[in-house]
Coordinates of C-alpha atoms in Angstrom, one line a residue:
X61 CA 46.7 25.6 85.3
X62 CA 43.2 25.0 84.0
X63 CA 43.5 22.3 81.3
X64 CA 39.8 22.2 80.5
X65 CA 39.3 22.4 76.7
X66 CA 36.6 24.6 75.3
X67 CA 35.7 23.8 71.7
X68 CA 34.1 26.2 69.3
X69 CA 35.7 29.5 70.0
X70 CA 36.7 30.9 66.6
X71 CA 40.0 32.7 66.4
X72 CA 41.2 31.4 69.8
X73 CA 42.9 28.4 71.3
X74 CA 43.1 28.3 75.1
X75 CA 46.4 28.0 76.9
X76 CA 46.2 24.2 77.0
X77 CA 46.7 24.1 73.2
X78 CA 50.0 23.3 71.6
X79 CA 50.9 24.2 68.0
X80 CA 49.6 21.1 66.4
X81 CA 47.2 19.7 69.0
X82 CA 45.2 20.1 72.2
X83 CA 46.3 18.7 75.5
X84 CA 43.9 16.5 77.5
X85 CA 43.5 16.5 81.2
X86 CA 46.1 13.8 81.5
X87 CA 48.6 15.7 79.5
X88 CA 48.2 13.7 76.3
X89 CA 48.4 15.8 73.1
X90 CA 45.6 15.2 70.6
X91 CA 46.5 16.0 67.0
X92 CA 44.4 18.6 65.2
X93 CA 43.7 18.6 61.6
X94 CA 42.1 21.3 59.5
X95 CA 38.9 20.1 57.7
X96 CA 39.4 19.5 54.0
X97 CA 38.9 22.4 51.7
X98 CA 35.7 22.3 49.5
X99 CA 35.5 22.7 45.7
X100 CA 32.0 24.0 44.9
X101 CA 31.2 23.4 41.3
X102 CA 28.6 25.5 39.5
X103 CA 27.7 26.6 36.0
X104 CA 29.4 29.5 34.3
X105 CA 28.0 33.0 34.6
X106 CA 27.1 33.2 30.9
X107 CA 25.1 29.9 31.1
X108 CA 23.2 30.7 34.3
X109 CA 24.0 33.8 36.3
X110 CA 21.6 32.6 39.1
X111 CA 23.5 29.4 39.8
X112 CA 26.8 31.2 39.4
X113 CA 25.9 33.9 41.9
X114 CA 24.3 31.4 44.3
X115 CA 27.7 29.6 44.6
X116 CA 29.4 32.8 45.8
X117 CA 26.6 33.4 48.3
X118 CA 27.1 29.9 49.7
X119 CA 30.9 30.2 49.7
X120 CA 30.8 33.5 51.6
X121 CA 28.9 32.0 54.5
X122 CA 30.8 28.7 54.5
X123 CA 34.1 30.6 54.8
X124 CA 32.6 32.5 57.7
X125 CA 31.9 29.1 59.3
X126 CA 35.6 28.2 59.0
X127 CA 35.8 26.3 55.7
X128 CA 38.1 26.9 52.8
X129 CA 35.9 27.1 49.7
X130 CA 36.9 27.3 46.1
X131 CA 34.1 28.1 43.6
X132 CA 34.6 26.3 40.3
X133 CA 32.5 27.7 37.4
X134 CA 32.2 24.9 34.9
X135 CA 30.8 24.6 31.4
X136 CA 27.4 22.9 31.6
X137 CA 28.1 19.7 29.7
X138 CA 31.4 19.2 31.5
X139 CA 29.6 19.7 34.9
X140 CA 27.1 17.1 33.9
X141 CA 29.8 14.6 33.0
X142 CA 31.8 15.2 36.2
X143 CA 28.6 15.0 38.3
X144 CA 27.0 11.9 36.8
X145 CA 29.5 9.9 34.8
X146 CA 32.6 10.5 36.8
X147 CA 31.2 11.5 40.3
X148 CA 34.3 13.7 40.5
X149 CA 33.1 16.5 42.7
X150 CA 32.9 17.8 46.3
X151 CA 29.7 19.7 46.1
X152 CA 27.8 20.7 42.9
X153 CA 25.0 23.1 42.1
X154 CA 22.7 21.7 39.3
X155 CA 19.0 21.3 38.8
X156 CA 16.3 18.8 38.1
X157 CA 13.7 20.0 35.6
X158 CA 10.1 19.6 36.5
X159 CA 9.1 17.4 33.6
X160 CA 5.4 16.4 33.7
X161 CA 6.2 12.7 34.6
X162 CA 8.0 14.0 37.7
X163 CA 4.8 15.1 39.3
X164 CA 4.6 11.5 40.3
X165 CA 7.1 11.1 43.2
X166 CA 8.8 8.1 41.8
X167 CA 11.6 9.9 40.0
X168 CA 12.6 12.5 42.5
X169 CA 12.6 10.0 45.4
X170 CA 14.8 7.7 43.2
X171 CA 17.6 10.3 43.3
X172 CA 18.2 9.3 46.9
X173 CA 18.0 5.5 46.3
X174 CA 21.4 3.9 47.0
X175 CA 20.8 1.6 44.0
X176 CA 21.1 4.7 41.8
X177 CA 24.5 5.7 43.2
X178 CA 26.6 3.9 40.5
X179 CA 28.4 5.9 37.8
X180 CA 25.8 7.6 35.6
X181 CA 23.0 7.0 38.1
X182 CA 20.6 9.6 39.4
X183 CA 22.1 9.5 43.0
X184 CA 25.7 10.9 42.3
X185 CA 26.0 12.1 45.9
X186 CA 26.0 8.5 47.1
X187 CA 23.4 8.7 49.8
X188 CA 22.9 5.2 51.2
X189 CA 20.2 4.3 53.7
X190 CA 18.7 0.8 53.5
X191 CA 15.5 1.9 55.4
X192 CA 14.9 4.6 52.8
X193 CA 15.5 2.1 50.0
X194 CA 12.9 -0.2 51.6
X195 CA 10.4 2.6 51.8
X196 CA 11.1 3.4 48.2
X197 CA 10.1 -0.1 47.2
X198 CA 7.0 0.0 49.4
X199 CA 5.7 3.2 47.7
X200 CA 6.5 1.8 44.3
X201 CA 4.2 -1.2 45.0
X202 CA 1.4 0.6 46.8
X203 CA -1.6 0.8 44.5
X204 CA -3.8 2.4 47.2
X205 CA -3.3 6.1 46.7
X206 CA -3.7 7.1 50.3
X207 CA -1.2 4.5 51.5
X208 CA 1.3 5.5 48.8
X209 CA 0.9 9.2 49.9
X210 CA 1.6 8.2 53.5
X211 CA 4.8 6.4 52.6
X212 CA 6.0 9.1 50.2
X213 CA 5.6 11.7 53.0
X214 CA 7.3 9.5 55.5
X215 CA 10.3 9.2 53.1
X216 CA 10.7 12.9 53.0
X217 CA 10.8 13.1 56.8
X218 CA 13.2 10.2 56.8
X219 CA 16.0 11.5 54.6
X220 CA 15.9 15.2 55.6
X221 CA 17.8 14.9 58.9
X222 CA 20.7 13.3 57.1
X223 CA 21.0 16.3 54.8
X224 CA 22.5 14.5 51.7
X225 CA 21.7 17.5 49.6
X226 CA 20.2 21.0 49.8
X227 CA 17.1 21.8 47.7
X228 CA 18.1 25.5 47.1
X229 CA 14.9 26.8 45.5
X230 CA 12.1 26.2 43.1
X231 CA 12.4 28.8 40.4
X232 CA 9.3 30.1 38.6
X233 CA 9.3 29.4 34.9
X234 CA 8.9 32.9 33.4
X235 CA 9.0 32.5 29.6
X236 CA 7.6 34.4 26.6
X237 CA 6.4 33.9 23.0
X238 CA 5.7 36.0 20.0
X239 CA 1.9 36.1 19.7
X240 CA 2.2 37.9 16.3
X241 CA 3.8 34.8 14.9
X242 CA 2.1 31.9 16.7
X243 CA -0.9 31.2 18.9
X244 CA -2.1 28.2 20.8
X245 CA 1.2 27.8 22.7
X246 CA 0.2 26.7 26.1
X247 CA 2.5 26.4 29.2
X248 CA 2.9 23.2 31.1
X249 CA 3.7 23.0 34.8
X250 CA 7.5 22.6 35.2
X251 CA 8.2 22.8 31.5
X252 CA 7.0 26.3 30.5
X253 CA 6.5 26.7 26.8
X254 CA 9.1 24.3 25.5
X255 CA 7.3 21.0 25.9
X256 CA 6.6 18.1 23.6
X257 CA 3.0 19.4 23.2
X258 CA 4.1 22.9 22.1
X259 CA 5.0 22.2 18.5
X260 CA 1.9 19.9 18.2
X261 CA -0.5 22.6 19.4
X262 CA 1.1 25.8 18.0
X263 CA -0.8 27.5 15.1
X264 CA 0.8 30.0 12.7
X265 CA -0.7 33.5 12.7
X266 CA 1.1 34.5 9.4
X267 CA 2.6 32.8 6.4
X268 CA 5.6 31.2 8.2
X269 CA 4.7 27.8 9.6
X270 CA 8.1 26.8 11.0
X271 CA 8.2 27.3 14.8
X272 CA 11.5 28.8 16.0
X273 CA 12.7 28.1 19.5
X274 CA 15.7 29.6 21.2
X275 CA 17.8 28.6 24.2
X276 CA 21.2 28.9 25.8
X277 CA 22.2 25.2 25.7
X278 CA 22.4 22.4 23.1
X279 CA 21.7 18.7 23.9
X280 CA 24.6 17.0 25.7
X281 CA 24.1 14.4 22.9
X282 CA 21.4 12.8 20.8
X283 CA 22.1 9.2 21.9
X284 CA 18.9 7.9 23.5
X285 CA 21.1 5.5 25.5
X286 CA 23.4 8.2 26.9
X287 CA 21.8 11.6 27.1
X288 CA 21.3 12.8 30.7
X289 CA 20.1 16.4 30.1
X290 CA 16.7 17.9 29.7
X291 CA 18.1 19.6 26.5
X292 CA 18.6 16.3 24.9
X293 CA 15.4 14.7 25.9
X294 CA 13.1 17.7 25.1
X295 CA 14.4 17.5 21.5
X296 CA 14.4 13.7 21.1
X297 CA 10.8 13.5 22.5
X298 CA 9.7 15.3 19.3
X299 CA 11.0 12.6 16.9
X300 CA 10.7 9.5 19.0
X301 CA 7.3 8.0 19.9
X302 CA 6.6 6.4 23.3
X303 CA 3.8 4.1 24.2
X304 CA 2.1 6.7 26.4
X305 CA 2.3 10.5 26.5
X306 CA 1.4 12.5 29.6
X307 CA -1.0 15.4 29.4
X308 CA -0.3 18.6 31.3
X309 CA -2.4 17.1 34.1
X310 CA -0.2 14.0 34.2
X311 CA -3.0 12.0 32.6
X312 CA -1.5 9.0 30.7
X313 CA -2.7 9.2 27.1
X314 CA -2.3 6.1 24.9
X315 CA 0.0 7.2 22.1
X316 CA 1.9 4.5 20.2
X317 CA -0.1 2.1 22.4
X318 CA -3.7 1.6 21.4
X319 CA -4.5 0.2 24.8
X320 CA -2.7 -0.6 28.1
X321 CA -4.1 -3.3 30.4
X322 CA -3.1 -4.8 33.7
X323 CA -3.2 -8.6 33.2
X324 CA -2.2 -9.3 36.8
X325 CA -0.1 -7.7 39.5
X326 CA 3.1 -8.5 37.7
X327 CA 2.1 -8.3 34.0
X328 CA 1.1 -5.3 31.9
X329 CA -0.2 -5.9 28.4
X330 CA 0.2 -3.3 25.6
X331 CA -1.6 -3.4 22.3
X332 CA 0.3 -1.3 19.7
X333 CA -1.4 1.1 17.3
X334 CA -1.5 -0.4 13.8
X335 CA -0.2 1.2 10.7
X336 CA 2.7 3.1 12.2
X337 CA 6.0 3.4 10.4
X338 CA 9.5 4.7 11.3
X339 CA 10.8 7.7 9.4
X340 CA 12.7 5.4 7.0
X341 CA 9.5 3.6 6.0
X342 CA 9.9 0.4 8.0
X343 CA 6.8 -0.7 10.0
X344 CA 6.7 -0.3 13.8
X345 CA 5.8 -3.6 15.4
X346 CA 5.6 -5.2 18.8
X347 CA 9.0 -6.7 18.0
X348 CA 10.5 -3.2 18.0
X349 CA 8.8 -2.4 21.3
X350 CA 10.0 -5.6 23.0
X351 CA 13.4 -5.2 21.6
X352 CA 13.7 -1.5 22.8
X353 CA 12.8 -2.3 26.4
X354 CA 15.0 -5.4 26.6
X355 CA 17.8 -3.4 25.0
X356 CA 17.6 -0.7 27.6
X357 CA 17.7 -3.5 30.3
X358 CA 20.8 -5.1 28.7
X359 CA 22.6 -1.8 28.3
X360 CA 22.0 -1.0 31.9
X361 CA 21.5 2.7 31.2
X362 CA 21.5 4.3 34.7
X363 CA 19.5 7.4 33.8
X364 CA 16.4 5.3 33.3
X365 CA 16.9 2.8 36.1
X366 CA 14.1 4.1 38.3
X367 CA 11.7 3.5 35.4
X368 CA 13.1 0.0 34.6
X369 CA 13.6 -1.2 38.1
X370 CA 10.5 -3.4 38.2
X371 CA 10.9 -4.8 34.7
X372 CA 12.2 -8.3 34.2
X373 CA 11.7 -8.6 30.5
X374 CA 9.4 -7.5 27.6
X375 CA 7.8 -10.3 25.6
X376 CA 6.3 -10.0 22.1
X377 CA 3.1 -12.0 22.1
X378 CA 2.0 -11.3 18.5
X379 CA 2.6 -8.6 15.8
X380 CA 1.0 -5.9 17.9
X381 CA 1.0 -7.1 21.5
X382 CA 3.7 -6.9 24.1
X383 CA 3.6 -8.2 27.7
X384 CA 5.8 -6.5 30.2
X385 CA 6.7 -8.9 33.0
X386 CA 7.5 -7.3 36.3
X387 CA 9.5 -8.7 39.2
X388 CA 7.0 -7.0 41.6
X389 CA 3.9 -4.9 41.4
X390 CA 4.5 -1.3 40.3
X391 CA 2.1 1.5 40.9
X392 CA 3.7 3.8 38.4
X393 CA 4.8 1.4 35.6
X394 CA 1.7 1.6 33.3
X395 CA 1.3 5.4 33.7
X396 CA 4.9 6.7 34.2
X397 CA 7.4 4.2 33.0
X398 CA 5.6 3.5 29.7
X399 CA 5.8 7.3 29.0
X400 CA 9.6 7.5 29.2
X401 CA 11.2 4.9 27.0
X402 CA 11.5 5.9 23.2
X403 CA 10.6 3.2 20.7
X404 CA 13.8 2.4 18.8
X405 CA 13.9 0.7 15.3
X406 CA 15.2 -2.8 15.9
X407 CA 16.7 -3.0 12.4
X408 CA 19.0 -0.1 13.2
X409 CA 20.0 -0.8 16.8
X410 CA 20.2 -4.6 17.1
X411 CA 23.8 -4.7 15.7
X412 CA 25.0 -2.0 18.2
X413 CA 26.4 -4.0 21.1
X414 CA 27.4 -1.1 23.3
X415 CA 25.5 2.1 22.6
X416 CA 27.7 4.2 24.9
X417 CA 30.6 3.8 22.4
X418 CA 28.8 5.5 19.5
X419 CA 30.3 8.7 18.0
X420 CA 27.9 11.5 17.2
X421 CA 28.0 10.6 13.5
X422 CA 27.2 6.9 14.3
X423 CA 24.0 7.6 16.3
X424 CA 20.8 6.6 14.5
X425 CA 18.3 9.4 14.7
X426 CA 15.4 7.6 13.1
X427 CA 12.2 7.4 15.2
X428 CA 8.5 7.1 14.5
X429 CA 7.5 10.4 16.2
X430 CA 5.5 13.3 14.8
X431 CA 8.7 15.1 13.6
X432 CA 11.7 13.9 11.6
X433 CA 15.2 14.7 12.6
X434 CA 16.8 16.8 9.8
X435 CA 19.9 18.6 11.2
X436 CA 22.1 19.3 14.2
X437 CA 24.9 21.8 13.8
X438 CA 26.6 21.7 17.2
X439 CA 26.5 25.0 19.1
X440 CA 24.4 26.7 16.5
X441 CA 21.2 25.1 15.1
X442 CA 18.8 22.1 15.1
X443 CA 15.9 21.4 12.7
X444 CA 13.0 18.9 12.5
X445 CA 10.3 18.6 9.8
X446 CA 6.7 17.3 10.3
X447 CA 6.3 13.6 9.6
X448 CA 3.3 13.6 7.3
X449 CA 2.7 9.8 7.7
X450 CA 2.3 10.1 11.5
X451 CA -1.1 9.2 13.0
X452 CA -1.2 12.7 14.7
X453 CA 0.0 14.7 11.6
X454 CA -3.5 16.1 10.8
X455 CA -3.6 17.7 14.2
X456 CA -0.2 19.5 13.7
X457 CA -0.3 23.0 12.1
X458 CA 3.4 23.7 11.9
X459 CA 5.6 22.3 9.1
X460 CA 8.7 22.0 11.2
X461 CA 10.6 23.1 14.3
X462 CA 13.9 24.9 14.4
X463 CA 16.0 25.5 17.5
X464 CA 18.6 28.3 17.6
X465 CA 21.4 27.9 20.2
X466 CA 22.6 31.1 21.8
X467 CA 25.6 31.7 24.0
X468 CA 23.5 33.1 26.9
X469 CA 20.1 34.3 27.8
X470 CA 20.9 37.8 26.7
X471 CA 21.2 36.4 23.1
X472 CA 17.9 34.5 23.5
X473 CA 16.0 37.5 24.7
X474 CA 17.4 39.6 21.8
X475 CA 16.3 36.9 19.4
X476 CA 12.8 37.0 20.8
X477 CA 12.6 40.8 20.8
X478 CA 13.8 41.0 17.1
X479 CA 11.6 38.2 15.8
X480 CA 14.5 35.8 15.1
X481 CA 12.8 33.2 17.4
X482 CA 9.2 32.7 18.5
X483 CA 9.5 31.0 21.9
X484 CA 12.1 31.0 24.7
X485 CA 13.1 27.5 25.8
X486 CA 14.5 28.6 29.1
X487 CA 13.6 31.1 31.9
X488 CA 14.2 34.7 31.3
X489 CA 16.5 36.5 33.7
X490 CA 14.8 38.8 36.2
X491 CA 16.0 41.9 34.5
X492 CA 14.5 40.8 31.1
X493 CA 11.0 40.1 32.4
X494 CA 9.8 43.7 32.7
X495 CA 11.3 44.5 29.3
X496 CA 9.4 41.6 27.7
X497 CA 6.1 42.7 29.4
X498 CA 6.4 46.1 27.8
X499 CA 6.8 44.6 24.3
X500 CA 3.5 44.7 22.3
X501 CA 4.2 41.5 20.4
X502 CA 5.2 39.3 23.3
X503 CA 3.2 37.3 25.8
X504 CA 4.9 36.6 29.1
X505 CA 3.9 33.4 31.0
X506 CA 4.7 32.6 34.7
X507 CA 4.5 28.9 35.7
X508 CA 5.4 27.6 39.1
X509 CA 8.0 24.8 39.0
X510 CA 8.1 21.5 40.8
X511 CA 11.6 20.9 39.6
X512 CA 14.4 22.3 41.8
X513 CA 17.9 23.6 41.9
X514 CA 20.0 21.6 44.3
X515 CA 23.4 21.5 45.9
X516 CA 24.5 17.9 46.2
X517 CA 27.2 16.8 48.5
X518 CA 29.5 13.9 47.6
X519 CA 29.1 11.7 50.6
X520 CA 32.1 9.6 49.6
X521 CA 34.5 12.5 50.4
X522 CA 35.5 14.4 53.4
X523 CA 34.1 16.4 55.0
X524 CA 30.7 15.4 53.5
X525 CA 30.9 11.9 55.0
X526 CA 30.1 13.5 58.3
X527 CA 26.4 14.1 58.9
X528 CA 27.0 16.9 61.3
X529 CA 29.1 18.8 58.7
X530 CA 26.4 18.4 56.1
X531 CA 23.7 19.7 58.5
X532 CA 25.9 22.6 59.5
X533 CA 26.6 23.6 55.9
X534 CA 23.0 23.3 55.0
X535 CA 22.1 25.7 57.9
X536 CA 24.8 28.1 56.6
X537 CA 23.2 28.3 53.2
X538 CA 21.2 31.5 52.7
X539 CA 18.5 30.4 50.4
X540 CA 16.2 33.3 51.3
X541 CA 18.8 35.7 49.8
X542 CA 18.9 33.6 46.6
X543 CA 15.2 33.8 46.1
X544 CA 14.7 37.4 47.2
X545 CA 17.8 38.9 45.5
X546 CA 18.8 36.6 42.7
X547 CA 15.3 35.6 41.6
X548 CA 13.6 38.9 42.6
X549 CA 11.1 36.9 44.6
X550 CA 10.0 34.7 41.6
X551 CA 10.5 31.4 43.3
X552 CA 10.3 29.5 46.6
X553 CA 12.9 28.3 49.1
X554 CA 13.3 24.6 48.8
X555 CA 12.4 22.2 51.6
X556 CA 12.1 18.7 50.0
X557 CA 12.7 17.0 46.8
X558 CA 8.9 17.0 46.4
X559 CA 8.0 20.6 45.8
X560 CA 5.3 22.4 47.8
X561 CA 3.3 23.1 44.6
X562 CA 3.0 19.3 44.3
X563 CA 0.6 19.4 47.2
X564 CA -0.7 15.8 47.3
X565 CA 2.8 14.3 47.7
X566 CA 4.7 17.1 49.5
X567 CA 5.2 16.8 53.2
X568 CA 5.0 20.3 54.8
X569 CA 6.4 19.1 58.1
X570 CA 10.0 18.1 57.1
X571 CA 13.0 19.6 58.8
X572 CA 13.6 22.9 57.0
X573 CA 17.2 23.9 57.9
X574 CA 16.4 27.6 57.9
X575 CA 19.4 29.9 57.5
X576 CA 21.0 30.2 61.0
X577 CA 24.8 30.6 61.4
X578 CA 24.7 30.2 65.2
X579 CA 22.8 26.9 64.8
X580 CA 25.4 25.8 62.2
X581 CA 28.2 26.6 64.6
X582 CA 26.5 24.8 67.5
X583 CA 26.0 21.7 65.3
X584 CA 29.8 21.5 64.6
X585 CA 30.7 22.2 68.2
X586 CA 28.4 19.4 69.4
X587 CA 30.1 17.0 67.0
X588 CA 33.5 17.8 68.4
X589 CA 34.8 20.4 65.9
X590 CA 36.7 23.6 67.0
X591 CA 38.5 26.5 65.3
X592 CA 42.2 27.3 65.1
X593 CA 43.7 30.7 65.6
X594 CA 43.0 31.6 62.0
X595 CA 39.4 30.8 62.3
X596 CA 39.7 27.6 60.3
X597 CA 37.6 24.6 61.3
X598 CA 39.6 21.7 62.8
X599 CA 38.9 18.3 64.3

């Protein structure tokens, strides 16, 4: 009898197999075990039909490869909590928005830094590679632009063979606004029309001066120490000031800071703009700024760890001067980090020992920004009014901003069509775009995105702790179908966490993992996997 074992023949076990194992040439029986089933978490169909359908496209091919897959549509805020705060998932489809500060590679690369893998951190999948972490530190400290570009591109080539996640696609931002109600609403790369600059640049066409925005999701919360979603931060950025704001071209513009200067490699000096007040009338001083940054350090808020990593402490030098003392040189601290932390009023926050324990009603919503927080009715409505004492108030033509929360994008589009809202805060679905283009009162805007939708594997769990399995599953993910069918061609298949449209930092030569079921099967066979008589993958 021929006892040679042939792995990788689906639906068949050769005659040397026994019911629970395979027999070696010496007659020893090796136990076989089916590979663990996979729960694939995605958003609900009403929240995002693209991600919902993408999960079923993925599951179909993974089952063909021999895996048992359960698709788990999950309410968005619950998915975020399970993904970030609990890390309770097998594989999850979510997305990173292309906020302007993320044109700098620091943030997206940090999502693969092992020091971000703690609960609440930006690396929930748990990818851990000391060499990648060392390269991350090198690029952070490289002030020479060409040298930093070389390291950033090397990092992309370095992580891709490990396949810790799949960049599914970069989806074009196709959004619209009512030009009969407002003008001067300009799109930003990655942010579309709903950016922090939109309400500050919009100009009323008629008598109504309140800008109405509509979207399918409310903030996860309005706690600046706990919010992890773009929906929370896009709203809070309107009523909190930061030291620096980024232009659409990622140019750092002094904002609450009058000036920013590099004292030495490890010290950044900020001179605060004078005459600023919080919305409750209290003055904004360097003491508030130093308190805010040290408070974030003490609270160990994981969402901002990549921006705070180099900071040792903030020191108030005088009433309007703060020195930021760094543990190491940082190429992005003055331009990127200073643009991300909101200035908190010390007199309201200094008695709050643990910000994560605050209930919604206990969260202070007082900032110093160009708009004042007025109202948040969960699931329905949010409102801001213009802060007349803000230094930028004379440049703002609207008297306030309202955000109407809809159950889905169908409701958002209906609100835009009927004049209930003026701007869409989220991408329109492919079937709505042609309809919007035919409406005389609407302007449709298409902006390429450098954010991305991703499927992240939990590397702490089987079978994702095996590199060969991750590579095979990635090869068995039909991303071309997602772009061509689900997005109607309005997007691009992903290849790296740094998008192709971000040409200076993107590495076009990374391993792409094109859709190839035979290659996926071969990857598993080479790693010693086979299939049982029901076609299920075993090891």
